[in-house]
Short mmCIF file of C-alpha atoms and ligand atoms in Angstrom, two decimals:
data_model
loop_
_atom_site.label_atom_id
_atom_site.label_comp_id
_atom_site.label_asym_id
_atom_site.label_seq_id
_atom_site.Cartn_x
_atom_site.Cartn_y
_atom_site.Cartn_z
CA MET A 1 1.96 -24.70 9.71
CA PRO A 2 0.32 -21.51 8.48
CA ASN A 3 0.71 -20.53 4.89
CA VAL A 4 3.05 -17.57 4.34
CA LEU A 5 1.49 -15.28 1.73
CA ASP A 6 4.49 -14.32 -0.36
CA GLY A 7 4.08 -10.76 -1.62
CA GLN A 8 7.28 -10.88 -3.64
CA ARG A 9 6.08 -13.89 -5.63
CA ILE A 10 2.73 -12.23 -6.38
CA ARG A 11 4.47 -8.96 -7.25
CA ASP A 12 6.64 -10.81 -9.79
CA GLN A 13 3.56 -12.48 -11.29
CA ILE A 14 1.80 -9.12 -11.64
CA LEU A 15 4.86 -7.46 -13.20
CA ASP A 16 5.38 -10.37 -15.62
CA GLU A 17 1.78 -10.05 -16.77
CA LEU A 18 2.32 -6.32 -17.37
CA ARG A 19 5.41 -6.80 -19.59
CA PRO A 20 3.58 -7.73 -22.83
CA ARG A 21 1.09 -4.91 -22.25
CA VAL A 22 3.94 -2.39 -21.88
CA GLN A 23 5.55 -3.83 -25.03
CA ALA A 24 2.28 -3.49 -26.95
CA LEU A 25 2.05 0.17 -25.94
CA ARG A 26 5.68 0.75 -26.97
CA ASP A 27 5.03 -0.95 -30.31
CA ALA A 28 1.98 1.26 -30.80
CA GLY A 29 4.04 4.43 -30.46
CA ARG A 30 5.40 5.20 -27.00
CA PRO A 31 5.92 3.67 -23.56
CA PRO A 32 3.55 4.39 -20.69
CA GLY A 33 4.77 7.45 -18.73
CA LEU A 34 4.69 8.03 -14.97
CA ALA A 35 5.61 11.36 -13.35
CA VAL A 36 6.54 11.33 -9.68
CA VAL A 37 6.49 14.58 -7.75
CA LEU A 38 8.81 14.49 -4.74
CA ALA A 39 8.87 17.77 -2.83
CA GLY A 40 11.52 18.27 -0.14
CA HIS A 41 13.90 15.67 1.30
CA ASP A 42 11.96 13.13 3.36
CA ALA A 43 14.38 10.16 3.63
CA GLY A 44 11.62 7.52 3.54
CA SER A 45 9.95 9.18 0.53
CA GLU A 46 13.25 9.28 -1.37
CA ILE A 47 13.63 5.50 -0.92
CA TYR A 48 10.00 4.84 -1.99
CA VAL A 49 10.40 7.02 -5.09
CA ARG A 50 13.69 5.33 -6.02
CA ASN A 51 11.99 1.92 -5.78
CA LYS A 52 9.06 3.10 -7.89
CA GLN A 53 11.40 4.43 -10.57
CA LYS A 54 13.39 1.18 -10.49
CA ALA A 55 10.18 -0.78 -11.10
CA CYS A 56 9.35 1.51 -14.05
CA ALA A 57 12.82 1.04 -15.57
CA ASP A 58 12.58 -2.74 -15.16
CA LEU A 59 9.24 -2.82 -16.99
CA GLY A 60 10.12 -0.32 -19.73
CA ILE A 61 7.79 2.39 -18.39
CA TYR A 62 9.09 5.93 -18.88
CA SER A 63 9.39 7.70 -15.52
CA GLU A 64 10.23 11.25 -14.62
CA LYS A 65 11.00 12.63 -11.18
CA LEU A 66 10.15 16.24 -10.39
CA THR A 67 11.81 17.57 -7.26
CA PRO A 68 10.51 20.96 -6.15
CA PRO A 69 12.37 22.31 -3.09
CA ALA A 70 11.10 21.88 0.51
CA THR A 71 10.08 25.57 0.43
CA VAL A 72 7.66 25.05 -2.49
CA THR A 73 4.26 26.76 -2.18
CA THR A 74 0.85 25.26 -2.90
CA GLY A 75 0.54 27.56 -5.92
CA GLU A 76 3.88 26.46 -7.36
CA LEU A 77 2.97 22.79 -6.94
CA LEU A 78 -0.39 23.36 -8.61
CA THR A 79 1.48 24.84 -11.61
CA VAL A 80 3.70 21.73 -11.76
CA ILE A 81 0.66 19.43 -11.66
CA GLU A 82 -1.20 21.44 -14.31
CA GLY A 83 1.84 21.13 -16.60
CA LEU A 84 1.86 17.35 -16.12
CA ASN A 85 -1.89 17.14 -16.71
CA ARG A 86 -1.36 18.70 -20.14
CA ARG A 87 1.55 16.50 -21.26
CA SER A 88 0.67 13.77 -23.74
CA ASP A 89 3.68 11.57 -22.84
CA ILE A 90 2.60 11.31 -19.17
CA ASP A 91 -0.21 8.84 -18.39
CA GLY A 92 0.09 8.68 -14.61
CA ILE A 93 0.97 11.27 -11.97
CA LEU A 94 1.94 10.42 -8.42
CA VAL A 95 2.43 13.00 -5.70
CA GLN A 96 4.60 11.45 -2.99
CA MET A 97 3.26 12.05 0.50
CA PRO A 98 3.93 13.66 2.90
CA LEU A 99 4.21 17.08 1.25
CA PRO A 100 6.04 19.92 3.08
CA LYS A 101 3.85 21.24 5.89
CA GLN A 102 3.10 24.65 4.30
CA VAL A 103 1.47 22.89 1.32
CA ASP A 104 -2.27 22.16 1.16
CA SER A 105 -2.01 18.44 0.31
CA ARG A 106 -5.70 18.06 -0.45
CA LEU A 107 -5.66 20.85 -3.06
CA VAL A 108 -2.59 19.36 -4.71
CA LEU A 109 -3.97 15.80 -4.80
CA GLU A 110 -7.26 17.05 -6.21
CA ALA A 111 -5.40 19.00 -8.92
CA VAL A 112 -4.13 15.75 -10.46
CA SER A 113 -6.43 14.93 -13.36
CA ALA A 114 -8.68 11.97 -12.50
CA GLU A 115 -7.58 10.45 -15.84
CA LYS A 116 -3.92 10.48 -14.68
CA ASP A 117 -4.47 9.51 -11.06
CA ALA A 118 -1.96 6.67 -10.63
CA ASP A 119 -2.61 6.39 -6.87
CA GLY A 120 -6.41 6.31 -7.06
CA PHE A 121 -6.74 9.14 -4.51
CA HIS A 122 -8.75 11.62 -6.63
CA PRO A 123 -12.31 12.12 -5.31
CA THR A 124 -13.77 11.11 -8.68
CA ASN A 125 -11.94 7.79 -8.51
CA VAL A 126 -12.86 7.33 -4.84
CA GLY A 127 -16.46 7.79 -6.00
CA HIS A 128 -15.95 5.08 -8.63
CA LEU A 129 -14.58 2.81 -5.91
CA VAL A 130 -17.64 3.39 -3.75
CA ALA A 131 -19.89 2.63 -6.74
CA ASN A 132 -17.72 -0.41 -7.70
CA ARG A 133 -17.03 0.98 -11.15
CA PRO A 134 -13.67 0.52 -12.99
CA ALA A 135 -11.11 3.21 -12.11
CA PRO A 136 -7.61 3.34 -10.61
CA ARG A 137 -7.73 1.93 -7.09
CA ALA A 138 -5.53 2.84 -4.10
CA CYS A 139 -2.47 0.63 -4.62
CA THR A 140 -2.03 -1.02 -1.21
CA PRO A 141 -5.59 -2.34 -0.78
CA ALA A 142 -5.74 -3.28 -4.47
CA GLY A 143 -2.54 -5.27 -4.00
CA ILE A 144 -4.02 -7.08 -0.99
CA MET A 145 -7.07 -8.06 -3.06
CA GLU A 146 -4.74 -9.46 -5.76
CA LEU A 147 -2.87 -11.44 -3.11
CA LEU A 148 -6.08 -12.92 -1.68
CA ARG A 149 -7.37 -13.72 -5.17
CA ARG A 150 -4.18 -15.36 -6.38
CA TYR A 151 -3.89 -17.46 -3.20
CA GLU A 152 -7.56 -18.42 -3.72
CA ILE A 153 -8.53 -17.28 -0.25
CA PRO A 154 -12.33 -17.23 -0.11
CA ILE A 155 -13.80 -13.82 0.75
CA SER A 156 -17.49 -14.07 -0.08
CA GLY A 157 -19.63 -14.57 3.01
CA ARG A 158 -16.67 -14.33 5.38
CA HIS A 159 -16.23 -11.79 8.13
CA ALA A 160 -13.42 -9.33 7.42
CA VAL A 161 -12.20 -6.90 10.07
CA VAL A 162 -10.12 -3.91 8.96
CA VAL A 163 -8.25 -2.04 11.68
CA GLY A 164 -7.63 1.51 10.45
CA ARG A 165 -9.82 3.92 8.48
CA SER A 166 -7.30 6.02 6.57
CA ASP A 167 -8.15 7.24 3.06
CA ILE A 168 -5.19 5.37 1.55
CA VAL A 169 -5.53 1.97 3.24
CA GLY A 170 -8.37 1.28 5.69
CA LYS A 171 -11.36 2.83 3.90
CA PRO A 172 -10.59 1.57 0.37
CA MET A 173 -9.70 -1.84 1.84
CA ALA A 174 -13.08 -2.09 3.56
CA LEU A 175 -14.90 -1.12 0.34
CA LEU A 176 -12.99 -3.62 -1.81
CA LEU A 177 -13.71 -6.42 0.68
CA MET A 178 -17.36 -5.41 0.78
CA HIS A 179 -17.53 -5.48 -3.04
CA ALA A 180 -16.05 -8.99 -2.84
CA ASN A 181 -19.04 -9.89 -0.63
CA ALA A 182 -17.30 -10.05 2.73
CA THR A 183 -19.18 -8.84 5.79
CA VAL A 184 -16.92 -6.00 6.88
CA THR A 185 -16.23 -4.39 10.24
CA VAL A 186 -14.03 -1.28 10.30
CA CYS A 187 -12.19 -0.51 13.55
CA HIS A 188 -10.29 2.60 14.62
CA SER A 189 -8.89 4.30 17.69
CA LYS A 190 -12.35 4.81 19.23
CA THR A 191 -13.47 1.19 18.81
CA ALA A 192 -14.68 0.01 22.22
CA ASP A 193 -13.44 -3.59 22.27
CA LEU A 194 -10.74 -3.91 19.64
CA PRO A 195 -9.48 -7.41 20.61
CA GLY A 196 -13.07 -8.69 20.70
CA GLU A 197 -13.90 -7.24 17.26
CA CYS A 198 -10.68 -8.63 15.78
CA ARG A 199 -11.30 -12.10 17.21
CA ARG A 200 -14.46 -12.33 15.09
CA ALA A 201 -12.42 -11.97 11.89
CA ASP A 202 -11.97 -14.72 9.34
CA ILE A 203 -9.82 -12.18 7.49
CA LEU A 204 -8.05 -9.61 9.67
CA VAL A 205 -6.35 -6.61 8.04
CA ALA A 206 -4.21 -4.50 10.36
CA ALA A 207 -3.37 -1.03 9.03
CA MET A 208 -2.85 1.15 12.07
CA GLY A 209 0.86 2.06 12.24
CA ARG A 210 1.40 0.63 15.74
CA PRO A 211 4.32 -1.80 16.06
CA ALA A 212 3.20 -5.38 16.92
CA PHE A 213 0.03 -4.02 18.55
CA VAL A 214 -2.20 -6.89 17.42
CA THR A 215 -1.30 -9.83 19.66
CA ARG A 216 -2.65 -13.36 20.24
CA ASP A 217 -5.81 -12.20 22.02
CA PHE A 218 -6.85 -10.37 18.80
CA ILE A 219 -6.48 -13.38 16.48
CA GLN A 220 -9.09 -16.08 15.95
CA PRO A 221 -7.16 -19.34 15.46
CA GLY A 222 -7.21 -20.17 11.75
CA ALA A 223 -7.84 -16.58 10.60
CA VAL A 224 -6.09 -15.10 7.57
CA VAL A 225 -4.03 -12.14 8.79
CA ILE A 226 -2.88 -9.33 6.49
CA ASP A 227 -0.32 -7.10 8.16
CA VAL A 228 -0.06 -3.75 6.37
CA GLY A 229 2.01 -1.98 9.05
CA MET A 230 5.55 -0.81 8.35
CA ASN A 231 7.08 0.37 11.60
CA ARG A 232 10.71 0.82 12.58
CA VAL A 233 11.51 -0.31 16.11
CA THR A 234 14.68 1.24 17.54
CA ARG A 235 14.61 0.34 21.26
CA ARG A 236 16.42 -2.82 22.31
CA GLU A 237 13.75 -3.77 24.87
CA ASP A 238 11.04 -3.56 22.18
CA VAL A 239 13.04 -5.75 19.79
CA GLU A 240 13.63 -8.28 22.62
CA ARG A 241 9.95 -8.32 23.56
CA ILE A 242 8.55 -8.54 20.03
CA TRP A 243 10.94 -11.31 18.86
CA ARG A 244 11.32 -13.02 22.29
CA GLY A 245 15.05 -12.32 22.41
CA ASP A 246 15.81 -13.63 18.88
CA PRO A 247 19.57 -12.99 18.44
CA ALA A 248 19.20 -12.46 14.66
CA LYS A 249 16.83 -9.51 15.23
CA LEU A 250 19.09 -8.05 17.91
CA ALA A 251 21.99 -8.32 15.45
CA THR A 252 19.92 -6.44 12.85
CA LEU A 253 19.25 -3.72 15.41
CA GLU A 254 22.99 -3.46 16.15
CA LYS A 255 23.83 -3.26 12.46
CA LYS A 256 21.06 -1.04 11.10
CA GLY A 257 19.85 0.87 14.14
CA SER A 258 16.25 -0.32 13.68
CA VAL A 259 14.17 -3.39 12.86
CA LEU A 260 11.09 -3.38 10.63
CA VAL A 261 7.90 -4.74 12.20
CA GLY A 262 4.27 -4.74 11.15
CA ASP A 263 1.19 -3.94 13.21
CA VAL A 264 0.80 -7.59 14.20
CA ASP A 265 2.96 -9.53 16.65
CA PRO A 266 4.96 -11.65 14.19
CA LEU A 267 5.27 -14.77 16.36
CA ASP A 268 1.62 -14.82 17.50
CA MET A 269 0.52 -14.33 13.89
CA ALA A 270 2.72 -17.20 12.65
CA GLU A 271 1.43 -19.46 15.42
CA LEU A 272 -2.30 -18.78 15.25
CA SER A 273 -3.24 -17.81 11.69
CA SER A 274 -3.97 -20.18 8.79
CA ALA A 275 -2.21 -17.78 6.42
CA TYR A 276 -0.46 -14.44 6.87
CA THR A 277 1.65 -11.78 5.18
CA PRO A 278 5.12 -11.40 6.69
CA VAL A 279 6.78 -8.02 7.25
CA PRO A 280 8.87 -7.43 5.19
CA GLY A 281 7.93 -9.37 2.05
CA GLY A 282 4.15 -9.39 2.35
CA VAL A 283 2.04 -6.35 1.48
CA GLY A 284 4.93 -3.94 0.74
CA PRO A 285 6.01 -5.38 -2.65
CA LEU A 286 2.41 -5.40 -3.90
CA THR A 287 1.93 -1.65 -3.52
CA ILE A 288 4.51 -0.82 -6.21
CA ALA A 289 3.22 -3.61 -8.47
CA MET A 290 -0.27 -2.09 -8.36
CA LEU A 291 1.15 1.38 -9.08
CA MET A 292 2.70 -0.10 -12.22
CA SER A 293 -0.60 -1.81 -13.04
CA ASN A 294 -2.53 1.46 -12.64
CA THR A 295 -0.01 3.30 -14.84
CA VAL A 296 -0.24 0.73 -17.63
CA ALA A 297 -4.05 0.71 -17.45
CA LEU A 298 -4.10 4.52 -17.59
CA ALA A 299 -1.87 4.39 -20.68
CA GLU A 300 -4.28 1.89 -22.23
CA ARG A 301 -7.01 4.43 -21.44
CA GLY A 302 -9.38 2.71 -19.16
CA LYS A 303 -8.51 -0.99 -19.42
CA TRP A 304 -8.32 -1.87 -15.77
CA ALA A 305 -6.24 -4.82 -14.64
P1 LIG B 1 -2.85 6.39 9.37
O1 LIG B 1 -2.02 6.89 10.50
O2 LIG B 1 -3.32 7.34 8.32
O3 LIG B 1 -4.14 5.65 9.96
C1 LIG B 1 -4.04 4.78 11.04
C2 LIG B 1 -5.40 4.25 11.40
O4 LIG B 1 -5.24 3.33 12.48
C3 LIG B 1 -6.37 5.33 11.85
O5 LIG B 1 -7.63 5.10 11.29
C4 LIG B 1 -6.39 5.18 13.37
O6 LIG B 1 -7.65 5.46 13.97
C5 LIG B 1 -6.11 3.69 13.53
N1 LIG B 1 -5.47 3.43 14.82
C6 LIG B 1 -4.31 3.97 15.28
N2 LIG B 1 -4.06 3.54 16.53
C7 LIG B 1 -5.07 2.71 16.86
C8 LIG B 1 -5.40 1.97 18.02
N3 LIG B 1 -4.61 1.98 19.09
N4 LIG B 1 -6.52 1.23 18.01
C9 LIG B 1 -7.34 1.20 16.93
N5 LIG B 1 -7.08 1.90 15.80
C10 LIG B 1 -5.97 2.64 15.77
O7 LIG B 1 -1.99 5.20 8.70
P2 LIG B 1 -2.04 4.55 7.24
O8 LIG B 1 -3.36 3.96 6.97
O9 LIG B 1 -1.44 5.48 6.26
O10 LIG B 1 -0.96 3.38 7.43
C11 LIG B 1 -1.15 2.35 8.38
C12 LIG B 1 0.10 1.49 8.42
O11 LIG B 1 0.31 0.89 7.15
C13 LIG B 1 1.39 2.26 8.72
O12 LIG B 1 2.26 1.41 9.48
C14 LIG B 1 1.99 2.49 7.36
O13 LIG B 1 3.39 2.62 7.40
C15 LIG B 1 1.59 1.21 6.67
N6 LIG B 1 1.52 1.31 5.21
C16 LIG B 1 2.11 0.33 4.51
C17 LIG B 1 2.06 0.33 3.15
C18 LIG B 1 2.70 -0.79 2.42
O14 LIG B 1 2.91 -0.68 1.22
N7 LIG B 1 2.99 -1.90 3.09
C19 LIG B 1 1.38 1.40 2.39
C20 LIG B 1 0.69 2.35 3.24
C21 LIG B 1 0.79 2.30 4.60
P3 LIG B 1 -8.30 6.96 13.96
O15 LIG B 1 -8.85 7.15 12.57
O16 LIG B 1 -9.38 6.86 14.98
O17 LIG B 1 -7.20 7.90 14.30
#
């Protein structure tokens, strides 16, 4: 039976280790502070932000939500960010993506001070990642590295294949695995033989945003499979195909109107891998834990977890 890599358990461990550090900061004068900028009314973003604020409240981190309207301009957002950069009670700033379409997201992300960059997206911090120097790291790949480390999954000398090359998941993931001495292959939509590349993976990370795309012919038996994808499937025939007619999943579809699935076929992954992250309950919980970790480390001024 493959080992299920339990993201919720690792998240709880990470948060429990942060509690005394938050307390020490509170005892020294004030709690760590995280500002979240949520522009407009994207339903998914509102849920993510609520969960992030809940995690802050649970840990005793001060959090503040700023909600500029959907009509906000780039200039107005830059003013908001500059105000947050100057505030001494705010250690971390997070700009929830996606921003309204009239806004220049790159300019806004780059306006966040590198010293308050809770998401690790600022070019200075990306540079530190490339050079393997301490700095806030992108939360999802950092969480995956914590999961692998805490489950004692060997990385050094193994072949890791990352499917996806986005700035927030694929690229930082590949760099972190390389720094941990894996031999890394990065695949994307122009990769010539995706199943063949994936089959060479001892550690396969799927971060493409394509529901259950990675099937049995992509998975080397015994591989460790990390499924980053978070996709909502709404068509009955897709739910039937992906879960082979599982009545429980069809009932979820009836009740909620959609079923969450990763980028990897869940049944093939459970059958063939030696260890895997389920969706939900795998990678998702770790992302928020690492955001908390980045915020606390920023408040400690450069002590990276
Ligand atoms: P992006 O859309 O930014 O990037 C997707 C990447 O996958 C691109 O590099 C793209 O290639 C590649 N890709 C897409 N289709 C194919 C294909 N058919 N074959 C090969 N490569 C392909 O997505 P993100 O990186 O932001 O997110 C990826 C997934 O992870 C999504 O499902 C997202 O919801 C999820 N996610 C989950 C998080 C969590 O906490 N669990 C956090 C962040 C994301 P190309 O560059 O050539 O276009």
